mmCIF file of C-alpha atoms and ligand atoms in Angstrom:
data_model
loop_
_atom_site.group_PDB
_atom_site.id
_atom_site.type_symbol
_atom_site.label_atom_id
_atom_site.label_comp_id
_atom_site.label_asym_id
_atom_site.label_seq_id
_atom_site.Cartn_x
_atom_site.Cartn_y
_atom_site.Cartn_z
ATOM 1 C CA MET A 384 25.829 25.251 -6.222
ATOM 2 C CA ALA A 385 27.649 25.140 -2.910
ATOM 3 C CA ASN A 386 25.937 24.376 0.379
ATOM 4 C CA LYS A 387 23.147 22.276 -1.033
ATOM 5 C CA PRO A 388 22.656 19.343 1.348
ATOM 6 C CA ASP A 389 23.585 15.917 -0.044
ATOM 7 C CA LEU A 390 20.609 13.615 -0.569
ATOM 8 C CA LEU A 391 20.518 9.919 -1.465
ATOM 9 C CA THR A 392 17.541 8.536 -3.375
ATOM 10 C CA VAL A 393 16.566 4.941 -2.576
ATOM 11 C CA ALA A 394 13.932 4.463 -5.305
ATOM 12 C CA ARG A 395 13.385 5.405 -8.927
ATOM 13 C CA LEU A 396 11.577 8.670 -8.211
ATOM 14 C CA ALA A 397 9.228 10.420 -10.632
ATOM 15 C CA PRO A 398 10.624 13.364 -12.632
ATOM 16 C CA PHE A 399 8.188 15.717 -10.885
ATOM 17 C CA LEU A 400 9.911 14.889 -7.587
ATOM 18 C CA MET A 401 13.452 14.642 -8.977
ATOM 19 C CA GLN A 402 13.240 18.120 -10.449
ATOM 20 C CA PRO A 403 12.599 20.014 -7.193
ATOM 21 C CA LEU A 404 15.030 17.711 -5.362
ATOM 22 C CA GLN A 405 17.785 18.577 -7.819
ATOM 23 C CA GLY A 406 17.049 22.271 -7.321
ATOM 24 C CA ALA A 407 17.458 22.114 -3.557
ATOM 25 C CA PHE A 408 19.894 19.235 -2.981
ATOM 26 C CA THR A 409 22.966 17.570 -4.389
ATOM 27 C CA VAL A 410 21.226 14.355 -5.380
ATOM 28 C CA HIS A 411 22.991 10.996 -5.444
ATOM 29 C CA GLU A 412 20.670 8.693 -7.355
ATOM 30 C CA ARG A 413 20.622 5.225 -5.776
ATOM 31 C CA LEU A 414 24.405 5.451 -5.468
ATOM 32 C CA HIS A 415 24.460 2.749 -2.768
ATOM 33 C CA GLU A 416 23.121 0.285 -5.378
ATOM 34 C CA GLU A 417 24.881 1.668 -8.450
ATOM 35 C CA ASP A 418 28.472 2.272 -7.347
ATOM 36 C CA ALA A 419 29.684 0.959 -3.985
ATOM 37 C CA ALA A 420 33.062 2.751 -4.103
ATOM 38 C CA ALA A 421 31.547 6.135 -4.999
ATOM 39 C CA PHE A 422 28.881 5.622 -2.319
ATOM 40 C CA GLU A 423 31.531 4.964 0.311
ATOM 41 C CA ARG A 424 33.254 8.244 -0.579
ATOM 42 C CA ILE A 425 30.071 10.317 -0.464
ATOM 43 C CA ALA A 426 28.312 8.528 2.451
ATOM 44 C CA PRO A 427 29.750 10.769 5.235
ATOM 45 C CA ALA A 428 28.153 13.830 3.576
ATOM 46 C CA ILE A 429 24.624 12.438 3.079
ATOM 47 C CA ARG A 430 22.120 14.384 5.209
ATOM 48 C CA ALA A 431 18.844 13.194 3.678
ATOM 49 C CA ILE A 432 17.270 10.146 2.086
ATOM 50 C CA CYS A 433 14.264 10.256 -0.221
ATOM 51 C CA GLY A 434 12.408 7.110 -1.267
ATOM 52 C CA SER A 435 9.038 5.578 -2.056
ATOM 53 C CA GLY A 436 6.630 3.495 0.035
ATOM 54 C CA GLU A 437 8.336 0.356 -1.227
ATOM 55 C CA SER A 438 11.886 1.518 -0.382
ATOM 56 C CA LYS A 439 14.093 -0.347 2.041
ATOM 57 C CA VAL A 440 16.059 1.815 4.456
ATOM 58 C CA SER A 441 17.798 -0.699 6.705
ATOM 59 C CA ALA A 442 19.688 -0.209 9.969
ATOM 60 C CA GLU A 443 22.862 -1.079 7.997
ATOM 61 C CA LEU A 444 22.278 1.724 5.497
ATOM 62 C CA ILE A 445 21.490 4.212 8.288
ATOM 63 C CA ALA A 446 24.695 3.152 10.104
ATOM 64 C CA LYS A 447 26.729 4.004 6.977
ATOM 65 C CA LEU A 448 25.419 7.593 6.971
ATOM 66 C CA PRO A 449 26.772 9.431 10.048
ATOM 67 C CA ALA A 450 25.396 12.824 8.943
ATOM 68 C CA LEU A 451 21.883 11.558 8.134
ATOM 69 C CA GLU A 452 19.116 13.801 9.537
ATOM 70 C CA ILE A 453 15.926 12.887 7.704
ATOM 71 C CA ILE A 454 14.304 10.092 5.676
ATOM 72 C CA SER A 455 11.436 11.373 3.514
ATOM 73 C CA ILE A 456 9.158 8.684 2.065
ATOM 74 C CA MET A 457 6.824 9.455 -0.831
ATOM 75 C CA GLY A 458 4.073 7.137 0.378
ATOM 76 C CA VAL A 459 2.069 6.614 3.553
ATOM 77 C CA GLY A 460 3.429 3.115 4.273
ATOM 78 C CA TYR A 461 6.971 3.154 5.642
ATOM 79 C CA ASP A 462 7.341 -0.481 6.679
ATOM 80 C CA GLY A 463 10.566 -0.687 4.631
ATOM 81 C CA VAL A 464 12.228 1.881 6.907
ATOM 82 C CA ASP A 465 13.897 0.718 10.112
ATOM 83 C CA VAL A 466 12.285 3.474 12.187
ATOM 84 C CA ALA A 467 13.757 2.187 15.460
ATOM 85 C CA ALA A 468 17.287 2.475 14.022
ATOM 86 C CA ALA A 469 16.491 5.957 12.678
ATOM 87 C CA LYS A 470 15.058 7.125 15.995
ATOM 88 C CA ALA A 471 18.018 5.733 17.929
ATOM 89 C CA ARG A 472 20.198 8.059 15.855
ATOM 90 C CA GLY A 473 17.812 11.019 16.097
ATOM 91 C CA VAL A 474 16.974 10.757 12.370
ATOM 92 C CA MET A 475 13.486 12.036 11.477
ATOM 93 C CA VAL A 476 11.188 9.929 9.284
ATOM 94 C CA ALA A 477 8.401 11.571 7.253
ATOM 95 C CA HIS A 478 5.685 10.184 4.969
ATOM 96 C CA THR A 479 2.706 11.396 2.894
ATOM 97 C CA PRO A 480 -0.597 10.463 4.607
ATOM 98 C CA ASP A 481 -4.098 11.614 3.588
ATOM 99 C CA VAL A 482 -3.333 12.850 0.057
ATOM 100 C CA LEU A 483 -3.705 9.290 -1.275
ATOM 101 C CA ASN A 484 -6.807 8.202 0.694
ATOM 102 C CA ASP A 485 -9.217 8.783 -2.212
ATOM 103 C CA ASP A 486 -7.212 6.838 -4.771
ATOM 104 C CA VAL A 487 -6.560 3.802 -2.593
ATOM 105 C CA ALA A 488 -10.193 3.697 -1.467
ATOM 106 C CA ASP A 489 -11.356 4.070 -5.076
ATOM 107 C CA LEU A 490 -9.142 1.139 -6.066
ATOM 108 C CA ALA A 491 -10.477 -1.032 -3.217
ATOM 109 C CA LEU A 492 -14.044 -0.462 -4.457
ATOM 110 C CA ALA A 493 -12.922 -1.045 -8.057
ATOM 111 C CA LEU A 494 -11.377 -4.403 -7.086
ATOM 112 C CA MET A 495 -14.545 -5.376 -5.202
ATOM 113 C CA LEU A 496 -16.706 -4.572 -8.229
ATOM 114 C CA ASN A 497 -14.314 -6.211 -10.659
ATOM 115 C CA ILE A 498 -14.074 -9.488 -8.794
ATOM 116 C CA ALA A 499 -17.772 -9.720 -7.854
ATOM 117 C CA ARG A 500 -19.151 -8.702 -11.267
ATOM 118 C CA ARG A 501 -16.315 -10.498 -13.119
ATOM 119 C CA ILE A 502 -15.689 -7.434 -15.272
ATOM 120 C CA PRO A 503 -12.258 -8.520 -16.664
ATOM 121 C CA GLN A 504 -13.756 -11.917 -17.586
ATOM 122 C CA ALA A 505 -16.862 -10.286 -19.088
ATOM 123 C CA GLU A 506 -14.710 -8.045 -21.223
ATOM 124 C CA GLN A 507 -12.705 -11.025 -22.477
ATOM 125 C CA TYR A 508 -15.989 -12.847 -23.174
ATOM 126 C CA LEU A 509 -17.074 -10.023 -25.452
ATOM 127 C CA ARG A 510 -13.665 -9.482 -27.099
ATOM 128 C CA GLN A 511 -13.265 -13.192 -27.814
ATOM 129 C CA GLY A 512 -16.600 -13.224 -29.697
ATOM 130 C CA ARG A 513 -18.297 -15.573 -27.249
ATOM 131 C CA TRP A 514 -21.420 -13.415 -26.687
ATOM 132 C CA PRO A 515 -23.353 -14.732 -29.728
ATOM 133 C CA GLY A 516 -23.013 -18.223 -28.203
ATOM 134 C CA GLY A 517 -25.037 -17.188 -25.142
ATOM 135 C CA PRO A 518 -24.922 -14.855 -22.129
ATOM 136 C CA MET A 519 -22.220 -14.806 -19.439
ATOM 137 C CA PRO A 520 -22.870 -16.900 -16.321
ATOM 138 C CA LEU A 521 -24.425 -14.786 -13.552
ATOM 139 C CA ALA A 522 -22.142 -12.838 -11.193
ATOM 140 C CA ARG A 523 -22.417 -11.764 -7.534
ATOM 141 C CA LYS A 524 -24.236 -8.621 -6.393
ATOM 142 C CA MET A 525 -22.088 -6.193 -4.398
ATOM 143 C CA SER A 526 -24.593 -3.532 -3.288
ATOM 144 C CA GLY A 527 -26.126 -4.422 0.052
ATOM 145 C CA ALA A 528 -23.479 -7.045 0.888
ATOM 146 C CA ARG A 529 -21.529 -7.235 4.153
ATOM 147 C CA LEU A 530 -18.162 -5.451 4.096
ATOM 148 C CA GLY A 531 -15.430 -6.160 6.641
ATOM 149 C CA ILE A 532 -12.506 -3.722 6.781
ATOM 150 C CA VAL A 533 -9.239 -4.845 8.405
ATOM 151 C CA GLY A 534 -7.661 -1.518 9.476
ATOM 152 C CA MET A 535 -10.059 1.371 10.103
ATOM 153 C CA GLY A 536 -7.567 4.228 9.695
ATOM 154 C CA ARG A 537 -7.503 7.064 7.164
ATOM 155 C CA ILE A 538 -7.943 4.829 4.104
ATOM 156 C CA GLY A 539 -10.210 2.298 5.843
ATOM 157 C CA GLN A 540 -12.624 5.126 6.659
ATOM 158 C CA ALA A 541 -12.503 6.401 3.057
ATOM 159 C CA ILE A 542 -13.410 2.866 1.907
ATOM 160 C CA ALA A 543 -16.312 2.785 4.388
ATOM 161 C CA ASP A 544 -17.564 6.190 3.137
ATOM 162 C CA ARG A 545 -17.779 4.804 -0.393
ATOM 163 C CA ALA A 546 -19.288 1.470 0.662
ATOM 164 C CA ARG A 547 -22.139 3.297 2.418
ATOM 165 C CA ALA A 548 -23.250 4.624 -0.971
ATOM 166 C CA PHE A 549 -23.500 0.979 -2.086
ATOM 167 C CA GLY A 550 -25.833 0.235 0.837
ATOM 168 C CA MET A 551 -23.305 -2.175 2.345
ATOM 169 C CA SER A 552 -23.343 -3.044 6.039
ATOM 170 C CA ILE A 553 -19.925 -2.208 7.450
ATOM 171 C CA ALA A 554 -17.839 -3.818 10.179
ATOM 172 C CA TYR A 555 -14.139 -3.598 10.949
ATOM 173 C CA THR A 556 -11.222 -4.667 13.049
ATOM 174 C CA ALA A 557 -8.258 -2.554 14.183
ATOM 175 C CA ARG A 558 -5.928 -2.465 17.176
ATOM 176 C CA SER A 559 -8.650 -0.617 19.081
ATOM 177 C CA ALA A 560 -12.398 -0.008 18.669
ATOM 178 C CA LYS A 561 -13.493 3.417 17.399
ATOM 179 C CA PRO A 562 -16.681 4.220 19.338
ATOM 180 C CA ALA A 563 -17.191 7.449 17.355
ATOM 181 C CA LEU A 564 -17.690 5.478 14.118
ATOM 182 C CA PRO A 565 -21.114 3.996 13.262
ATOM 183 C CA TYR A 566 -19.642 0.590 12.350
ATOM 184 C CA THR A 567 -19.504 -2.762 14.158
ATOM 185 C CA PHE A 568 -16.142 -3.643 15.748
ATOM 186 C CA HIS A 569 -14.799 -7.203 15.810
ATOM 187 C CA ALA A 570 -11.778 -7.957 17.973
ATOM 188 C CA THR A 571 -10.066 -10.265 15.457
ATOM 189 C CA PRO A 572 -9.747 -10.597 11.663
ATOM 190 C CA ARG A 573 -11.183 -14.100 12.004
ATOM 191 C CA ALA A 574 -14.396 -12.926 13.707
ATOM 192 C CA LEU A 575 -14.698 -10.114 11.154
ATOM 193 C CA ALA A 576 -14.180 -12.532 8.234
ATOM 194 C CA ALA A 577 -16.911 -14.818 9.538
ATOM 195 C CA ALA A 578 -19.327 -11.851 9.399
ATOM 196 C CA SER A 579 -18.245 -10.556 5.929
ATOM 197 C CA ASP A 580 -18.944 -11.156 2.242
ATOM 198 C CA PHE A 581 -16.048 -8.864 1.246
ATOM 199 C CA LEU A 582 -12.978 -8.600 3.487
ATOM 200 C CA VAL A 583 -10.789 -5.598 2.610
ATOM 201 C CA VAL A 584 -7.284 -5.419 4.113
ATOM 202 C CA ILE A 585 -5.865 -1.919 4.654
ATOM 203 C CA THR A 586 -3.460 -2.045 7.627
ATOM 204 C CA PRO A 587 0.205 -1.024 7.552
ATOM 205 C CA GLY A 588 2.754 -3.720 6.650
ATOM 206 C CA GLY A 589 5.691 -4.729 8.859
ATOM 207 C CA ALA A 590 6.252 -7.269 11.606
ATOM 208 C CA ALA A 591 3.080 -6.483 13.615
ATOM 209 C CA THR A 592 0.729 -7.411 10.751
ATOM 210 C CA ARG A 593 2.747 -10.165 9.047
ATOM 211 C CA LYS A 594 0.352 -12.908 7.842
ATOM 212 C CA LEU A 595 -2.505 -11.382 9.850
ATOM 213 C CA ILE A 596 -4.722 -12.907 7.158
ATOM 214 C CA ASP A 597 -3.898 -16.611 7.356
ATOM 215 C CA ALA A 598 -5.570 -19.915 6.419
ATOM 216 C CA GLU A 599 -7.883 -19.696 9.444
ATOM 217 C CA VAL A 600 -9.166 -16.233 8.493
ATOM 218 C CA LEU A 601 -9.730 -17.405 4.911
ATOM 219 C CA ARG A 602 -11.693 -20.417 6.142
ATOM 220 C CA ALA A 603 -13.843 -18.063 8.229
ATOM 221 C CA LEU A 604 -14.465 -15.868 5.152
ATOM 222 C CA GLY A 605 -15.786 -18.992 3.439
ATOM 223 C CA PRO A 606 -16.707 -20.183 -0.060
ATOM 224 C CA THR A 607 -18.880 -17.157 -0.924
ATOM 225 C CA GLY A 608 -16.429 -14.597 0.475
ATOM 226 C CA TYR A 609 -13.979 -12.340 -1.377
ATOM 227 C CA LEU A 610 -10.626 -11.052 -0.107
ATOM 228 C CA ILE A 611 -9.355 -7.653 -1.249
ATOM 229 C CA ASN A 612 -5.776 -6.629 -0.359
ATOM 230 C CA VAL A 613 -4.711 -3.021 -0.906
ATOM 231 C CA ALA A 614 -2.420 -2.944 2.173
ATOM 232 C CA ARG A 615 0.875 -4.799 1.776
ATOM 233 C CA GLY A 616 1.602 -8.288 0.447
ATOM 234 C CA SER A 617 3.143 -9.234 3.793
ATOM 235 C CA VAL A 618 -0.216 -8.902 5.605
ATOM 236 C CA VAL A 619 -1.671 -11.930 3.775
ATOM 237 C CA ASP A 620 -0.210 -15.458 3.863
ATOM 238 C CA GLU A 621 0.111 -15.704 0.073
ATOM 239 C CA ALA A 622 0.645 -19.494 -0.007
ATOM 240 C CA ALA A 623 -2.482 -20.016 2.120
ATOM 241 C CA LEU A 624 -4.406 -17.606 -0.122
ATOM 242 C CA ILE A 625 -3.402 -19.481 -3.297
ATOM 243 C CA GLU A 626 -4.502 -22.754 -1.718
ATOM 244 C CA ALA A 627 -7.823 -21.239 -0.588
ATOM 245 C CA LEU A 628 -8.457 -19.877 -4.094
ATOM 246 C CA GLN A 629 -7.533 -23.175 -5.767
ATOM 247 C CA GLN A 630 -9.738 -25.223 -3.456
ATOM 248 C CA GLY A 631 -12.739 -22.892 -3.369
ATOM 249 C CA THR A 632 -12.272 -22.197 0.350
ATOM 250 C CA ILE A 633 -13.030 -18.574 -0.643
ATOM 251 C CA ALA A 634 -14.822 -17.318 -3.763
ATOM 252 C CA GLY A 635 -12.142 -14.988 -5.084
ATOM 253 C CA ALA A 636 -9.630 -12.219 -4.455
ATOM 254 C CA GLY A 637 -8.769 -8.766 -5.744
ATOM 255 C CA LEU A 638 -5.114 -7.958 -5.118
ATOM 256 C CA ASP A 639 -3.038 -4.807 -5.578
ATOM 257 C CA VAL A 640 -0.095 -5.969 -3.462
ATOM 258 C CA PHE A 641 2.000 -9.131 -3.285
ATOM 259 C CA GLU A 642 4.598 -10.748 -1.046
ATOM 260 C CA ASN A 643 7.535 -10.466 -3.452
ATOM 261 C CA GLU A 644 6.789 -7.511 -5.741
ATOM 262 C CA PRO A 645 7.141 -7.130 -8.677
ATOM 263 C CA HIS A 646 7.088 -10.932 -8.896
ATOM 264 C CA VAL A 647 3.656 -12.558 -8.718
ATOM 265 C CA PRO A 648 3.528 -16.361 -8.382
ATOM 266 C CA GLU A 649 2.514 -18.232 -11.534
ATOM 267 C CA ALA A 650 0.002 -20.184 -9.425
ATOM 268 C CA LEU A 651 -1.825 -16.924 -8.657
ATOM 269 C CA ARG A 652 -1.647 -15.644 -12.231
ATOM 270 C CA ALA A 653 -3.107 -18.935 -13.503
ATOM 271 C CA LEU A 654 -6.319 -18.571 -11.446
ATOM 272 C CA ASP A 655 -9.594 -17.332 -12.922
ATOM 273 C CA ASN A 656 -11.138 -16.223 -9.594
ATOM 274 C CA VAL A 657 -8.685 -13.344 -9.016
ATOM 275 C CA VAL A 658 -8.250 -9.791 -10.253
ATOM 276 C CA LEU A 659 -4.579 -8.786 -10.061
ATOM 277 C CA VAL A 660 -3.151 -5.292 -10.501
ATOM 278 C CA PRO A 661 0.489 -4.139 -10.092
ATOM 279 C CA HIS A 662 0.444 -2.003 -6.895
ATOM 280 C CA ILE A 663 -1.450 0.932 -8.430
ATOM 281 C CA GLY A 664 -3.312 2.072 -5.279
ATOM 282 C CA SER A 665 -2.066 5.666 -5.427
ATOM 283 C CA ALA A 666 -0.953 5.618 -9.065
ATOM 284 C CA THR A 667 -2.797 8.570 -10.588
ATOM 285 C CA THR A 668 -1.129 11.703 -11.903
ATOM 286 C CA GLN A 669 -3.041 13.908 -9.476
ATOM 287 C CA THR A 670 -2.230 11.899 -6.370
ATOM 288 C CA ARG A 671 1.391 11.167 -7.232
ATOM 289 C CA HIS A 672 1.971 14.908 -7.747
ATOM 290 C CA ALA A 673 0.414 15.622 -4.339
ATOM 291 C CA MET A 674 2.557 12.912 -2.734
ATOM 292 C CA ALA A 675 5.713 14.264 -4.391
ATOM 293 C CA ALA A 676 4.905 17.781 -3.189
ATOM 294 C CA ARG A 677 4.443 16.536 0.384
ATOM 295 C CA ALA A 678 7.650 14.460 0.309
ATOM 296 C CA PHE A 679 9.534 17.561 -0.861
ATOM 297 C CA ASP A 680 7.779 19.825 1.678
ATOM 298 C CA ASN A 681 8.880 17.524 4.503
ATOM 299 C CA LEU A 682 12.513 17.854 3.378
ATOM 300 C CA GLN A 683 12.255 21.618 2.867
ATOM 301 C CA ALA A 684 10.694 22.119 6.286
ATOM 302 C CA HIS A 685 13.429 20.100 7.971
ATOM 303 C CA PHE A 686 16.274 22.063 6.380
ATOM 304 C CA ALA A 687 14.476 25.346 7.110
ATOM 305 C CA GLY A 688 14.303 24.370 10.788
ATOM 306 C CA GLN A 689 10.502 24.181 10.696
ATOM 307 C CA PRO A 690 8.171 21.448 11.988
ATOM 308 C CA LEU A 691 7.612 18.664 9.431
ATOM 309 C CA PRO A 692 4.182 18.685 7.725
ATOM 310 C CA SER A 693 3.931 14.934 8.218
ATOM 311 C CA ALA A 694 6.452 13.152 10.417
ATOM 312 C CA VAL A 695 5.548 9.486 11.061
ATOM 313 C CA PRO A 696 3.786 8.961 14.429
ATOM 314 C CA GLU A 697 6.919 7.443 16.025
ATOM 315 C CA CYS A 698 8.880 10.671 15.337
ATOM 316 C CA ARG A 699 6.274 13.216 16.455
HETATM 317 P P1 LIG B 769 -3.559 4.490 9.249
HETATM 318 O O1 LIG B 769 -4.443 5.687 9.197
HETATM 319 O O2 LIG B 769 -2.400 4.462 10.151
HETATM 320 O O3 LIG B 769 -4.518 3.211 9.549
HETATM 321 C C1 LIG B 769 -4.015 1.950 9.803
HETATM 322 C C2 LIG B 769 -5.112 1.099 10.437
HETATM 323 O O4 LIG B 769 -4.596 -0.225 10.607
HETATM 324 C C3 LIG B 769 -5.534 1.594 11.817
HETATM 325 O O5 LIG B 769 -6.928 1.474 11.969
HETATM 326 C C4 LIG B 769 -4.825 0.628 12.763
HETATM 327 O O6 LIG B 769 -5.499 0.377 13.980
HETATM 328 C C5 LIG B 769 -4.845 -0.638 11.947
HETATM 329 N N1 LIG B 769 -3.822 -1.572 12.410
HETATM 330 C C6 LIG B 769 -2.497 -1.328 12.606
HETATM 331 N N2 LIG B 769 -1.896 -2.423 13.071
HETATM 332 C C7 LIG B 769 -2.848 -3.376 13.175
HETATM 333 C C8 LIG B 769 -2.857 -4.716 13.621
HETATM 334 N N3 LIG B 769 -1.725 -5.298 14.056
HETATM 335 N N4 LIG B 769 -4.037 -5.402 13.610
HETATM 336 C C9 LIG B 769 -5.169 -4.807 13.168
HETATM 337 N N5 LIG B 769 -5.223 -3.544 12.732
HETATM 338 C C10 LIG B 769 -4.084 -2.839 12.745
HETATM 339 O O7 LIG B 769 -2.964 4.185 7.807
HETATM 340 P P2 LIG B 769 -3.583 4.527 6.362
HETATM 341 O O8 LIG B 769 -3.149 5.877 5.940
HETATM 342 O O9 LIG B 769 -5.028 4.170 6.357
HETATM 343 O O10 LIG B 769 -2.755 3.473 5.470
HETATM 344 C C11 LIG B 769 -2.830 2.094 5.752
HETATM 345 C C12 LIG B 769 -1.837 1.308 4.933
HETATM 346 O O11 LIG B 769 -2.298 1.197 3.589
HETATM 347 C C13 LIG B 769 -0.443 1.910 4.758
HETATM 348 O O12 LIG B 769 0.369 1.731 5.894
HETATM 349 C C14 LIG B 769 0.079 1.155 3.545
HETATM 350 O O13 LIG B 769 0.704 -0.042 3.952
HETATM 351 C C15 LIG B 769 -1.202 0.804 2.784
HETATM 352 N N6 LIG B 769 -1.264 1.566 1.511
HETATM 353 C C16 LIG B 769 -1.282 0.888 0.331
HETATM 354 C C17 LIG B 769 -1.329 1.587 -0.853
HETATM 355 C C18 LIG B 769 -1.353 0.890 -2.173
HETATM 356 O O14 LIG B 769 -0.838 1.438 -3.138
HETATM 357 N N7 LIG B 769 -1.961 -0.273 -2.265
HETATM 358 C C19 LIG B 769 -1.337 2.997 -0.850
HETATM 359 C C20 LIG B 769 -1.348 3.657 0.375
HETATM 360 C C21 LIG B 769 -1.314 2.924 1.561
HETATM 361 P P3 LIG B 769 -5.743 1.554 15.086
HETATM 362 O O15 LIG B 769 -6.641 2.545 14.401
HETATM 363 O O16 LIG B 769 -6.453 0.858 16.200
HETATM 364 O O17 LIG B 769 -4.400 2.103 15.402
#
């Protein structure tokens, strides 16, 4: 059909997003990676980009697309997008906040329970027929423990809501204190870690939070403390974490995100005091459909000349 805007995808997008995209746009699927010559020919016509939370949209890519108007990310995190370069060109950036809060918070609690109660290990114990030989060693109680949340935004607050039902005492750190919330503020991750049994990381990724959780924070968390990361791999110093786990500097970790996804260091995979899952924070059918709908709505709104349902804060 004529007059459909040209759109470049920068991730393998789910069929339930591809289908509406193909109805409304002329879609060029990851052409910049698949066929450099064809991409060069089509680049001047590209008016939109659609990608996932893990997509990279660099200043170089933006510079190759003179007609680009909007970058729509199916995900709340957009640390892979060079927003400054987009803004300098007047390109809008949109994401999908809120619709994934429940799932990511659910997963944070699931990781806390799994690492503290050693559920994966307990299941293996049963499956391997070891139960008749005696009971499992005792685990760690989660209810009533001290929870520290690094990043008290939309998802951080959803994690706190759930933790209250577990009778946990809740403290947090963020760029600024939130006096309206009934939780204790600590100015630094280190001070928060020192006051926590479980430290859950849920900030954005990117330069401002790179290695926010370093060896010093892990030392403050201490040998009975657990680290949970559902933010981005870049927020935790992964080498320092592996060392802390190997040496018993902390008790254990539950991780959904890693520095070099989808590659997870062998040293981490070899440890018994970790629960590792492959970036599944928002990976339910219900939530991914809601995210896809929002990513599409942002594009539709832009080309209809309407305000975007969810532009990123820098573009509002
Ligand atoms: P949000 O509402 O923007 O909240 C982010 C929080 O992080 C805010 O409280 C913010 O502080 C804090 N923060 C930002 N920079 C910080 C810094 N340098 N030091 C300390 N705290 C800092 O975002 P959200 O919707 O909750 O999402 C948070 C992040 O979760 C996303 O950006 C994404 O990276 C990650 N995520 C992961 C998955 C997954 O699959 N595992 C899924 C969805 C999201 P202020 O409140 O003071 O500004």
